[in-house]
Amino acid sequence: MADNGSILVTGAAGKLGAVGRTVTGLLLDRGLAVRAMVRREDDRAAALRAAGAEVVVGDLLEPADVYRVVSGCRRVYFGMSVSAGYLEATVIMAAVAREVGMNALINMSQMTVSQMSVQNTTSSPQQRQHWLSEQALAWSGLPVVTIRPTVFLEGFFLPLTGPSVRDRSRIELPFGRGKTSPVATADVARVIAAVLADPAPHLGRIYELTGPRSQDMDGVAREYSDALNHEVTYADIPPKDWEQGLKKAGLPEHLTHHLVTMAELNRAGRYDRMADGVERVTGRRAMSVREFVSLHADEFGGRRSSNKTANTRI
Ligand SMILES: NC(=O)c1ccc[n+]([C@@H]2O[C@H](COP(=O)([O-])OP(=O)(O)OC[C@H]3O[C@@H](n4cnc5c(N)ncnc54)[C@H](OP(=O)(O)O)[C@@H]3O)[C@@H](O)[C@H]2O)c1
């Protein structure tokens, strides 16, 4: 099967730092031809085009769109927003891939799937759909590589702790004493780009991805403090208050339900995980919380200058 065509990246618009968008940039940097699938023409699509991608518009829930978009590509990264139609989109992608032929399908999943079985699922509709999607892809016989990251720094910690760290120097989450090892999507994207560039050694593999340390939220807050040069503390807020805040912010029910389950699993210690997938695939250690917060210091309210502290000590 010849494989000199473009690599398809779905969900390529995303926000800054989202997986598909970052993967697109990394593949273009490697000089590879990329077909970037977006849901609509907008500034993000224009930016992808300006960066050198072939931009195609389509809906992952429309089989005819997926057929049009996949045709001519033998390597595909499949990922999209946490949403109610995730399983349907996966099965459509699998059906199309079987019809047109595929050398590698890189499937975005979640690390919680590693703890799931027929008798032990979670109440998150998204985690269940990822678990079922993995089953369906295994039955499909397609050459799949499965990516199972733990919680994202860009997609979770930045939007959900940024405002309270900026305003009150506090991380406010209902995570109890549970430990967590968040991973940067920048690292997740580096793994996916490496696999897409040369899929053969990875086919059939499952890569679990975490950051370099699993620690409780006081430990995470210490890394924020080090990065921002002022004290950031952790407040273990009541789960119901957090859920109300998510609903008030207008998040879709599917996403709210998923986030509420994540918090429950965190409190139960189920995010206390360590995996070496980032280093194994890319040869580079995963980014720490401190490194991430330093890189995004402005979005967390900025790094305070140390002059004042130094002067008061004299
Ligand atoms: N966030 C986490 O902590 C975490 C942890 C582990 C795994 N994951 C997994 O990572 C994936 C999400 O990655 P991400 O945050 O990079 O994605 P994202 O930015 O939320 O979504 C990527 C794109 O998917 C597009 N999309 C949604 N529905 C579509 C449809 N029907 N047709 C075509 N495009 C569609 C969206 O388009 P628009 O922007 O135009 O709406 C969006 O730009 C999910 O599989 C999630 O389970 C997330």
Short mmCIF file of C-alpha atoms and ligand atoms in Angstrom, two decimals:
data_model
loop_
_atom_site.label_atom_id
_atom_site.label_comp_id
_atom_site.label_asym_id
_atom_site.label_seq_id
_atom_site.Cartn_x
_atom_site.Cartn_y
_atom_site.Cartn_z
CA MET A 1 0.00 0.00 0.00
CA ALA A 2 1.68 3.24 -1.11
CA ASP A 3 1.88 5.91 1.56
CA ASN A 4 3.13 9.11 0.03
CA GLY A 5 -0.12 11.03 0.55
CA SER A 6 -1.02 13.61 3.15
CA ILE A 7 -1.49 12.81 6.80
CA LEU A 8 -5.03 13.61 7.98
CA VAL A 9 -5.40 15.40 11.32
CA THR A 10 -9.00 15.67 12.56
CA GLY A 11 -10.14 18.25 15.13
CA ALA A 12 -7.35 20.45 13.82
CA ALA A 13 -8.81 23.85 14.67
CA GLY A 14 -9.05 23.52 18.45
CA LYS A 15 -7.95 26.19 20.84
CA LEU A 16 -4.29 27.23 21.08
CA GLY A 17 -2.52 24.23 22.61
CA ALA A 18 -5.18 21.71 21.57
CA VAL A 19 -3.90 18.36 20.36
CA GLY A 20 -4.91 18.38 16.67
CA ARG A 21 -3.72 21.92 16.12
CA THR A 22 -0.35 21.24 17.75
CA VAL A 23 0.09 17.94 15.87
CA THR A 24 -0.56 19.78 12.59
CA GLY A 25 2.21 22.29 13.36
CA LEU A 26 4.68 19.60 14.40
CA LEU A 27 4.08 17.56 11.21
CA LEU A 28 4.46 20.67 9.03
CA ASP A 29 7.71 21.45 10.88
CA ARG A 30 8.92 17.99 9.85
CA GLY A 31 8.18 18.87 6.22
CA LEU A 32 5.26 16.41 5.97
CA ALA A 33 2.10 17.14 3.97
CA VAL A 34 -0.89 17.61 6.28
CA ARG A 35 -4.61 17.68 5.56
CA ALA A 36 -6.17 19.48 8.51
CA MET A 37 -9.87 18.81 9.09
CA VAL A 38 -11.90 21.61 10.66
CA ARG A 39 -15.59 22.00 11.32
CA ARG A 40 -15.92 25.44 9.74
CA GLU A 41 -14.03 28.15 7.89
CA ASP A 42 -12.83 30.70 10.44
CA ASP A 43 -9.63 32.44 11.61
CA ARG A 44 -8.26 29.14 12.94
CA ALA A 45 -8.75 27.50 9.54
CA ALA A 46 -7.03 30.46 7.87
CA ALA A 47 -4.09 30.16 10.29
CA LEU A 48 -3.72 26.45 9.51
CA ARG A 49 -3.75 27.22 5.79
CA ALA A 50 -1.20 30.01 6.24
CA ALA A 51 1.04 27.55 8.11
CA GLY A 52 1.01 25.26 5.07
CA ALA A 53 -1.75 22.73 5.75
CA GLU A 54 -4.39 21.70 3.22
CA VAL A 55 -7.54 22.67 5.12
CA VAL A 56 -10.73 20.64 4.60
CA VAL A 57 -14.09 21.39 6.18
CA GLY A 58 -16.37 18.61 7.38
CA ASP A 59 -18.41 17.05 10.15
CA LEU A 60 -17.04 13.89 11.78
CA LEU A 61 -20.65 12.78 12.35
CA GLU A 62 -21.40 12.82 8.59
CA PRO A 63 -20.14 9.63 6.86
CA ALA A 64 -20.00 11.32 3.42
CA ASP A 65 -17.85 14.15 4.83
CA VAL A 66 -15.53 11.68 6.52
CA TYR A 67 -15.22 9.64 3.31
CA ARG A 68 -14.33 12.78 1.33
CA VAL A 69 -11.82 13.95 3.91
CA VAL A 70 -10.10 10.59 4.51
CA SER A 71 -9.84 9.60 0.82
CA GLY A 72 -6.22 9.85 -0.29
CA CYS A 73 -4.78 9.75 3.26
CA ARG A 74 -3.27 6.55 4.64
CA ARG A 75 -2.28 7.95 8.03
CA VAL A 76 -4.87 9.55 10.30
CA TYR A 77 -4.93 11.17 13.72
CA PHE A 78 -8.47 10.84 15.03
CA GLY A 79 -9.53 13.08 17.90
CA MET A 80 -12.28 15.61 18.56
CA SER A 81 -13.83 17.58 21.41
CA VAL A 82 -15.32 15.76 24.38
CA SER A 83 -18.91 15.44 23.10
CA ALA A 84 -21.96 13.19 23.06
CA GLY A 85 -21.35 11.87 19.52
CA TYR A 86 -17.81 10.60 20.16
CA LEU A 87 -18.53 6.88 19.78
CA GLU A 88 -20.60 7.45 16.64
CA ALA A 89 -17.79 9.51 15.11
CA THR A 90 -15.26 6.78 15.92
CA VAL A 91 -17.36 4.08 14.28
CA ILE A 92 -17.93 6.25 11.20
CA MET A 93 -14.15 6.80 10.97
CA ALA A 94 -13.54 3.05 11.33
CA ALA A 95 -16.11 2.18 8.64
CA VAL A 96 -14.59 4.71 6.22
CA ALA A 97 -11.03 3.61 7.01
CA ARG A 98 -11.92 -0.01 6.31
CA GLU A 99 -13.48 0.97 2.98
CA VAL A 100 -10.67 3.20 1.69
CA GLY A 101 -7.72 1.38 3.31
CA MET A 102 -5.42 2.73 6.00
CA ASN A 103 -1.80 2.29 7.10
CA ALA A 104 -2.19 3.81 10.56
CA LEU A 105 -5.08 5.20 12.60
CA ILE A 106 -3.90 7.01 15.72
CA ASN A 107 -6.80 7.06 18.16
CA MET A 108 -7.03 9.59 20.98
CA SER A 109 -8.39 7.94 24.12
CA GLN A 110 -8.04 8.46 27.88
CA MET A 111 -5.91 6.78 30.53
CA THR A 112 -8.95 5.88 32.64
CA VAL A 113 -9.76 3.27 29.97
CA SER A 114 -6.76 1.29 31.32
CA GLN A 115 -8.78 0.76 34.53
CA MET A 116 -12.03 -0.19 32.78
CA SER A 117 -13.62 -3.51 31.87
CA VAL A 118 -17.11 -4.87 31.11
CA GLN A 119 -17.77 -5.11 34.85
CA ASN A 120 -16.00 -1.90 35.81
CA THR A 121 -16.79 1.22 33.82
CA THR A 122 -17.12 4.77 35.17
CA SER A 123 -20.13 7.10 35.17
CA SER A 124 -18.46 9.53 32.71
CA PRO A 125 -20.26 9.24 29.35
CA GLN A 126 -17.01 10.29 27.64
CA GLN A 127 -14.86 7.65 29.33
CA ARG A 128 -17.43 4.97 28.46
CA GLN A 129 -17.42 6.10 24.85
CA HIS A 130 -13.62 5.97 24.70
CA TRP A 131 -13.69 2.47 26.17
CA LEU A 132 -16.30 1.32 23.63
CA SER A 133 -14.46 3.13 20.82
CA GLU A 134 -11.30 1.21 21.64
CA GLN A 135 -13.30 -2.04 21.56
CA ALA A 136 -14.83 -1.17 18.17
CA LEU A 137 -11.44 -0.25 16.71
CA ALA A 138 -9.96 -3.53 17.96
CA TRP A 139 -12.78 -5.45 16.22
CA SER A 140 -12.24 -3.40 13.04
CA GLY A 141 -8.88 -5.04 12.37
CA LEU A 142 -7.46 -1.64 11.38
CA PRO A 143 -3.81 -0.78 12.11
CA VAL A 144 -4.48 1.27 15.24
CA VAL A 145 -2.17 3.04 17.70
CA THR A 146 -3.95 4.02 20.92
CA ILE A 147 -3.00 7.15 22.85
CA ARG A 148 -4.21 7.21 26.47
CA PRO A 149 -3.19 10.44 28.22
CA THR A 150 -4.11 11.36 31.76
CA VAL A 151 -5.62 14.81 32.47
CA PHE A 152 -4.24 17.68 30.32
CA LEU A 153 -2.45 20.76 31.63
CA GLU A 154 -3.64 22.88 28.66
CA GLY A 155 -7.16 21.43 28.37
CA PHE A 156 -8.00 21.18 32.10
CA PHE A 157 -5.63 22.90 34.54
CA LEU A 158 -5.16 26.09 32.51
CA PRO A 159 -8.86 26.90 31.91
CA LEU A 160 -10.15 25.52 35.22
CA THR A 161 -7.52 26.85 37.63
CA GLY A 162 -6.21 29.90 35.71
CA PRO A 163 -8.94 32.36 36.82
CA SER A 164 -8.80 31.53 40.57
CA VAL A 165 -4.98 31.52 40.57
CA ARG A 166 -5.01 34.92 38.83
CA ASP A 167 -7.63 36.41 41.17
CA ARG A 168 -7.02 34.70 44.53
CA SER A 169 -3.71 32.76 44.23
CA ARG A 170 -5.73 29.61 44.84
CA ILE A 171 -6.28 26.37 42.96
CA GLU A 172 -9.94 25.60 43.66
CA LEU A 173 -10.85 22.02 42.78
CA PRO A 174 -12.80 19.21 44.50
CA PHE A 175 -9.88 16.77 44.23
CA GLY A 176 -9.59 15.88 47.93
CA ARG A 177 -6.23 14.37 48.89
CA GLY A 178 -5.96 12.39 45.63
CA LYS A 179 -2.75 12.48 43.63
CA THR A 180 -2.54 13.45 39.96
CA SER A 181 0.15 13.52 37.25
CA PRO A 182 -1.16 15.92 34.56
CA VAL A 183 0.46 15.86 31.13
CA ALA A 184 1.02 18.74 28.70
CA THR A 185 -0.82 18.44 25.39
CA ALA A 186 2.43 19.74 23.89
CA ASP A 187 3.95 16.39 24.96
CA VAL A 188 0.90 14.39 23.86
CA ALA A 189 1.11 16.06 20.44
CA ARG A 190 4.85 15.29 20.19
CA VAL A 191 4.08 11.60 20.77
CA ILE A 192 1.34 11.61 18.13
CA ALA A 193 3.49 13.45 15.58
CA ALA A 194 6.36 10.98 16.10
CA VAL A 195 3.99 8.03 15.59
CA LEU A 196 2.40 9.58 12.49
CA ALA A 197 5.80 10.31 10.96
CA ASP A 198 6.82 6.66 11.21
CA PRO A 199 3.90 4.48 12.31
CA ALA A 200 5.20 0.97 11.54
CA PRO A 201 7.02 0.30 14.88
CA HIS A 202 4.01 1.51 16.87
CA LEU A 203 1.11 -0.35 15.24
CA GLY A 204 -1.06 -2.19 17.76
CA ARG A 205 0.53 -0.40 20.71
CA ILE A 206 -1.16 1.51 23.51
CA TYR A 207 0.73 4.52 24.89
CA GLU A 208 -0.19 5.75 28.34
CA LEU A 209 0.99 9.31 28.91
CA THR A 210 1.46 11.21 32.19
CA GLY A 211 3.61 14.04 33.46
CA PRO A 212 6.84 13.29 35.36
CA ARG A 213 5.37 13.31 38.92
CA SER A 214 2.24 12.08 40.69
CA GLN A 215 1.43 14.28 43.69
CA ASP A 216 -1.49 15.63 45.69
CA MET A 217 -2.87 19.09 45.01
CA ASP A 218 -0.70 20.71 47.71
CA GLY A 219 2.29 19.44 45.73
CA VAL A 220 0.79 20.80 42.51
CA ALA A 221 0.21 24.17 44.26
CA ARG A 222 3.88 24.24 45.32
CA GLU A 223 4.90 23.85 41.66
CA TYR A 224 2.58 26.74 40.73
CA SER A 225 4.18 28.80 43.57
CA ASP A 226 7.71 28.07 42.33
CA ALA A 227 6.78 28.97 38.76
CA LEU A 228 4.95 32.21 39.67
CA ASN A 229 7.27 33.27 42.49
CA HIS A 230 4.47 33.78 45.02
CA GLU A 231 2.45 31.46 47.21
CA VAL A 232 -0.39 29.57 45.52
CA THR A 233 -2.49 27.33 47.76
CA TYR A 234 -4.94 24.51 47.13
CA ALA A 235 -8.55 24.81 48.31
CA ASP A 236 -10.46 21.51 48.33
CA ILE A 237 -13.88 22.91 47.44
CA PRO A 238 -17.18 20.96 47.80
CA PRO A 239 -17.93 18.91 44.64
CA LYS A 240 -21.49 20.30 44.46
CA ASP A 241 -20.19 23.91 44.39
CA TRP A 242 -17.79 23.02 41.59
CA GLU A 243 -20.55 21.31 39.60
CA GLN A 244 -22.81 24.35 40.01
CA GLY A 245 -19.98 26.59 38.77
CA LEU A 246 -19.53 24.43 35.65
CA LYS A 247 -23.27 24.54 34.95
CA LYS A 248 -23.37 28.29 35.51
CA ALA A 249 -20.53 28.67 33.00
CA GLY A 250 -22.85 27.01 30.43
CA LEU A 251 -20.80 23.85 29.80
CA PRO A 252 -22.71 21.14 27.89
CA GLU A 253 -24.24 18.41 30.07
CA HIS A 254 -22.01 15.69 28.57
CA LEU A 255 -18.84 17.65 29.44
CA THR A 256 -20.09 18.61 32.93
CA HIS A 257 -20.93 14.98 33.70
CA HIS A 258 -17.47 13.94 32.51
CA LEU A 259 -15.69 16.58 34.63
CA VAL A 260 -17.72 15.72 37.74
CA THR A 261 -16.73 12.04 37.31
CA MET A 262 -13.07 13.05 36.87
CA ALA A 263 -13.22 14.89 40.21
CA GLU A 264 -14.80 11.85 41.92
CA LEU A 265 -12.07 9.60 40.51
CA ASN A 266 -9.41 12.08 41.64
CA ARG A 267 -10.75 12.05 45.20
CA ALA A 268 -10.72 8.24 45.08
CA GLY A 269 -7.02 8.24 44.11
CA ARG A 270 -7.69 6.94 40.60
CA TYR A 271 -5.57 9.67 38.94
CA ASP A 272 -2.50 8.59 40.91
CA ARG A 273 -0.74 7.24 37.84
CA MET A 274 2.71 7.14 36.29
CA ALA A 275 3.59 6.11 32.74
CA ASP A 276 6.65 6.66 30.57
CA GLY A 277 4.98 6.89 27.14
CA VAL A 278 6.20 10.45 26.42
CA GLU A 279 9.85 9.62 27.02
CA ARG A 280 9.62 6.19 25.36
CA VAL A 281 8.25 7.59 22.09
CA THR A 282 9.96 11.00 21.92
CA GLY A 283 13.18 10.40 23.88
CA ARG A 284 12.39 13.49 25.98
CA ARG A 285 11.03 13.60 29.52
CA ALA A 286 7.51 14.95 29.94
CA MET A 287 7.02 18.58 30.99
CA SER A 288 6.49 19.23 34.71
CA VAL A 289 3.69 21.34 36.19
CA ARG A 290 6.27 23.96 37.15
CA GLU A 291 7.65 24.15 33.60
CA PHE A 292 4.13 24.41 32.19
CA VAL A 293 3.01 27.16 34.57
CA SER A 294 6.26 29.07 33.89
CA LEU A 295 5.59 28.89 30.14
CA HIS A 296 2.02 30.15 30.65
CA ALA A 297 2.77 32.51 33.57
CA ASP A 298 0.79 35.42 32.07
CA GLU A 299 -2.36 33.33 31.90
CA PHE A 300 -1.94 32.51 35.61
CA GLY A 301 -1.57 36.20 36.56
CA GLY A 302 2.14 36.60 35.85
CA ARG A 303 5.39 35.78 37.62
CA ARG A 304 6.09 38.18 40.48
CA SER A 305 9.47 39.85 40.53
CA SER A 306 11.77 38.67 43.33
CA ASN A 307 13.28 42.16 43.93
CA LYS A 308 10.76 43.09 46.61
CA THR A 309 11.39 39.92 48.60
CA ALA A 310 15.14 40.36 48.28
CA ASN A 311 14.93 43.98 49.54
CA THR A 312 12.76 43.18 52.56
CA ARG A 313 15.20 40.45 53.56
CA ILE A 314 18.15 42.87 53.66
N1 LIG B 1 -8.78 17.51 28.36
C1 LIG B 1 -8.20 16.49 28.99
O1 LIG B 1 -7.78 16.60 30.16
C2 LIG B 1 -8.03 15.18 28.26
C3 LIG B 1 -7.29 14.16 28.87
C4 LIG B 1 -7.13 12.94 28.19
C5 LIG B 1 -7.70 12.77 26.93
N2 LIG B 1 -8.43 13.79 26.37
C6 LIG B 1 -9.05 13.56 25.06
O2 LIG B 1 -8.53 14.51 24.14
C7 LIG B 1 -9.52 14.75 23.14
C8 LIG B 1 -9.76 16.23 23.05
O3 LIG B 1 -8.58 16.83 22.58
P1 LIG B 1 -8.47 18.40 22.44
O4 LIG B 1 -8.71 19.02 23.79
O5 LIG B 1 -7.23 18.72 21.74
O6 LIG B 1 -9.74 18.66 21.50
P2 LIG B 1 -10.59 19.99 21.35
O7 LIG B 1 -9.69 21.14 21.11
O8 LIG B 1 -11.61 20.08 22.44
O9 LIG B 1 -11.39 19.62 20.01
C9 LIG B 1 -10.75 19.52 18.78
C10 LIG B 1 -11.70 19.91 17.69
O10 LIG B 1 -12.73 18.95 17.48
C11 LIG B 1 -13.64 19.62 16.65
N3 LIG B 1 -14.91 18.92 16.55
C12 LIG B 1 -15.82 18.68 17.51
N4 LIG B 1 -16.87 18.01 17.00
C13 LIG B 1 -16.63 17.85 15.68
C14 LIG B 1 -17.36 17.27 14.59
N5 LIG B 1 -18.55 16.71 14.79
N6 LIG B 1 -16.80 17.30 13.37
C15 LIG B 1 -15.58 17.87 13.16
N7 LIG B 1 -14.85 18.42 14.14
C16 LIG B 1 -15.37 18.43 15.38
C17 LIG B 1 -13.80 20.99 17.31
O11 LIG B 1 -14.18 21.95 16.37
P3 LIG B 1 -14.72 23.41 16.82
O12 LIG B 1 -13.58 24.05 17.59
O13 LIG B 1 -15.01 24.10 15.56
O14 LIG B 1 -15.89 23.18 17.70
C18 LIG B 1 -12.42 21.24 17.90
O15 LIG B 1 -11.70 22.24 17.23
C19 LIG B 1 -10.76 13.97 23.55
O16 LIG B 1 -10.72 12.72 22.93
C20 LIG B 1 -10.55 13.80 25.05
O17 LIG B 1 -11.25 12.70 25.60
C21 LIG B 1 -8.60 14.99 26.99
#
